[in-house]
Amino acid sequence: MSATAGRTPSAPASGGRRVAGVLAPVLTPFHPDLSVDPERLVRHCRWLLANGCAALAPFGTTSEANSLSVEERERLLDALVGAGIDPARLVPGTGCCALPDTVRLTAHAVRRGCAGVLVLPPFYYKGVSDDGLFRSFAELVERVGDDRLRVYLYHIPPVAQVGISPGLVDRLLAAYPRAIAGMKDSSGDLANTRTMLDRFATRGFDVFVGSERFLLDGMRAGGAGCITATANVNSAAIARLFRGWRTPEAEKLQEEANGIRAAVERVAIVPGLKAIVAHHAGDPGWRTVRPPLVELPAERREALLADLAGRGFGMPGLGG
Amino acid sequence: MSATAGRTPSAPASGGRRVAGVLAPVLTPFHPDLSVDPERLVRHCRWLLANGCAALAPFGTTSEANSLSVEERERLLDALVGAGIDPARLVPGTGCCALPDTVRLTAHAVRRGCAGVLVLPPFYYKGVSDDGLFRSFAELVERVGDDRLRVYLYHIPPVAQVGISPGLVDRLLAAYPRAIAGMKDSSGDLANTRTMLDRFATRGFDVFVGSERFLLDGMRAGGAGCITATANVNSAAIARLFRGWRTPEAEKLQEEANGIRAAVERVAIVPGLKAIVAHHAGDPGWRTVRPPLVELPAERREALLADLAGRGFGMPGLGG
């Protein structure tokens, strides 16, 4: 356990109110022609916020965000805010390969009043230097040029291949202590999460684990919560774990959440989550994914749903 | 040597005139504020076409294309065609992570009369299935919906991580024999190039090697030429090798080209090539790269230029 255990992530050094708790990287629903569906997105976001999510991280990996154009992302964010979803509970993903795209999406999110942005490093070139990544984020902060900007660095080496090192965080925090707000650590490596917390949590840097599997360990080490794909379907249970992490029930809540996670991880996670939402919403159209992802074959889908049913899993109120 | 050796890649089964020979994935020049510079791009393209390039592949990996927005790519292509560069000699890169972006750039290139497009697979998600990739390319062909479309599949696993398998090519050629025109093989694996040629060259599928290092072997196996980063600076010599691949001088020409290639490969290749162009054009501004790439440190740049000078390397007419 680190020296920072027990700090309150929602009261950081920089003063502004910060997000903490369970965030869902919201699934993106598509029409049959693969166009985005703002109405179903709004409905799902409302359900998530009413069922345990402290905030939402639309346009993450689980959201197929990199399969969306910049215009589609802007339009969907406008639809969310326009529908009355509080932007103080939104941390949209805005990191693209191209700096102008990242700047444009980030500036748009800041203008809409979002609590922060979750920013992938540019991920096309591999083996790039920390100098180059520092410059990417520095250009982002300088070009957006807005005191309200709060950047959460998105570390997901299994997918992006390009990661965020402690040395890079150190340099960014030194240069932009107000704008660099934290990280989503989807490395799947708790040792990395602990390193980030031990080195940077006292500097107002909030670390979210990228899977609820690490939520209890992360909170004990001083973490701020989790941003996790499975929150799209299991937000209430994960939020109970977040709220109860200091209680005697914590281990049991963690185990229960792990069981659902394991069931989902047995299939491709984005099509799997969409199949679950489709089933519980009574809306098969929710299963649609954009290429290069593909829908689950019917037999895998049915096996997943049966597995979850056997665990007493449900999504009450989703189909309403 | 394969059974297809010696065929004429410029006379494919589908009838239209195809590109063959040496293509440069053209470097993208930037202004000091990192904005794109169409004027210098046009000048460089003219020099390349006058110095051995049969055609140009702007917006490739060497072009920092994935560091450009969709709008910037469209504007630069319009600038090239507007400046009188023959679109029948242009094969722009149009493959993005997001299908709508790939469709938009591809449709734009077809409307401008480009000879073809070089299309990366969607490269954010890793470990995707051939089903998903097939669907990506199928949606592209169907949505562009233009008989003039010629797609060159861009296989560059060291960077994109997501590759193009022989099985995928087979399915795509079966479904779209006219639109699927060939491949750039940047695997760095001649065995893969040979597999592609042996299986698909008789079906009108033109294979370009991704480095002049494989040009002679590729031509002997029935290849169509090369699309290579170093053509940005050494196009004339590489074109001599292409023209002379059946002559007794071929091995010597290959060796000479390899020497220049090796010198450039000793540094980061995009900043290295930009430093070479900057030097020979007498225009230090050419050195600018967009993050996450970084310029060469001065000492590495000087060592590279000295190495090349020692080999008698030059770019006559570039500074004019």
Coordinates of N, CA and C in Angstrom, one line a residue, chain A residues 26-27 29-31 37-51 56 76 79-80 83 85 232 277 281-286 315-320:
Chain A
V26 N -18.4 4.7 -23.0 CA -19.7 4.3 -23.4 C -19.7 3.7 -24.8
L27 N -20.4 2.5 -24.9 CA -20.6 1.9 -26.2 C -21.2 2.8 -27.2
P29 N -23.7 3.1 -30.2 CA -24.7 2.4 -31.0 C -24.7 2.9 -32.5
F30 N -25.0 1.9 -33.4 CA -25.0 2.3 -34.8 C -26.4 1.9 -35.4
H31 N -26.8 2.6 -36.4 CA -27.9 2.2 -37.2 C -27.5 1.0 -38.1
D37 N -25.9 6.5 -33.9 CA -27.2 6.7 -33.5 C -27.2 7.5 -32.1
P38 N -27.3 8.8 -32.2 CA -27.3 9.7 -31.0 C -28.4 9.4 -30.0
E39 N -29.6 9.0 -30.5 CA -30.7 8.8 -29.6 C -30.4 7.6 -28.7
R40 N -30.0 6.5 -29.2 CA -29.7 5.4 -28.4 C -28.5 5.6 -27.5
L41 N -27.6 6.4 -28.0 CA -26.4 6.8 -27.1 C -26.9 7.6 -25.9
V42 N -27.7 8.5 -26.1 CA -28.3 9.4 -25.0 C -29.0 8.5 -24.0
R43 N -29.8 7.6 -24.5 CA -30.6 6.7 -23.6 C -29.6 5.8 -22.7
H44 N -28.6 5.3 -23.4 CA -27.7 4.5 -22.6 C -26.9 5.3 -21.6
C45 N -26.5 6.5 -22.0 CA -25.8 7.3 -21.0 C -26.6 7.7 -19.8
R46 N -27.9 7.9 -20.1 CA -28.8 8.2 -18.9 C -28.9 7.0 -18.0
W47 N -29.0 5.9 -18.6 CA -29.1 4.6 -17.8 C -27.8 4.4 -17.0
L48 N -26.7 4.7 -17.6 CA -25.4 4.5 -16.9 C -25.3 5.5 -15.7
L49 N -25.7 6.7 -15.9 CA -25.5 7.7 -14.9 C -26.5 7.4 -13.7
A50 N -27.6 6.8 -14.1 CA -28.6 6.4 -13.0 C -28.3 5.1 -12.4
N51 N -27.3 4.4 -12.9 CA -27.0 3.1 -12.3 C -25.5 3.0 -11.9
L56 N -19.0 9.7 -17.4 CA -18.9 8.9 -18.6 C -17.7 9.3 -19.4
L76 N -21.9 13.6 -31.8 CA -22.4 12.8 -30.7 C -22.2 13.5 -29.3
A79 N -24.8 16.0 -29.1 CA -26.1 15.4 -28.8 C -26.3 15.1 -27.3
L80 N -25.2 14.6 -26.7 CA -25.2 14.3 -25.2 C -25.5 15.5 -24.4
A83 N -28.9 17.0 -24.9 CA -30.0 16.2 -24.3 C -30.0 16.4 -22.8
I85 N -27.3 16.0 -20.6 CA -26.4 15.3 -19.8 C -25.3 16.3 -19.3
N232 N -20.3 -0.6 -18.8 CA -21.4 -0.4 -19.7 C -22.6 -1.3 -19.4
V277 N -26.1 -5.6 -24.0 CA -27.0 -4.4 -24.0 C -28.2 -4.7 -24.9
A281 N -31.9 -4.7 -23.5 CA -32.7 -3.6 -23.9 C -33.8 -4.1 -24.9
G282 N -33.8 -5.4 -25.2 CA -34.7 -5.9 -26.2 C -34.6 -5.2 -27.5
D283 N -33.4 -5.0 -27.9 CA -33.1 -4.1 -29.1 C -31.9 -4.7 -29.9
P284 N -32.2 -5.7 -30.7 CA -31.1 -6.4 -31.4 C -30.2 -5.5 -32.2
G285 N -30.7 -4.4 -32.6 CA -29.9 -3.4 -33.4 C -28.6 -3.0 -32.6
W286 N -28.7 -3.0 -31.3 CA -27.5 -2.7 -30.5 C -26.3 -3.5 -30.8
M315 N -29.9 -6.1 -16.0 CA -29.7 -4.6 -16.3 C -31.1 -3.9 -16.1
P316 N -31.6 -3.9 -14.8 CA -32.9 -3.4 -14.6 C -33.1 -2.0 -15.1
G317 N -34.2 -1.8 -15.8 CA -34.6 -0.5 -16.3 C -34.0 -0.1 -17.6
L318 N -33.2 -1.0 -18.2 CA -32.6 -0.7 -19.5 C -33.6 -0.7 -20.6
G319 N -34.5 -1.6 -20.6 CA -35.4 -1.7 -21.7 C -36.6 -0.7 -21.6
G320 N -36.6 0.0 -20.5 CA -37.8 0.9 -20.2 C -37.7 2.1 -21.1

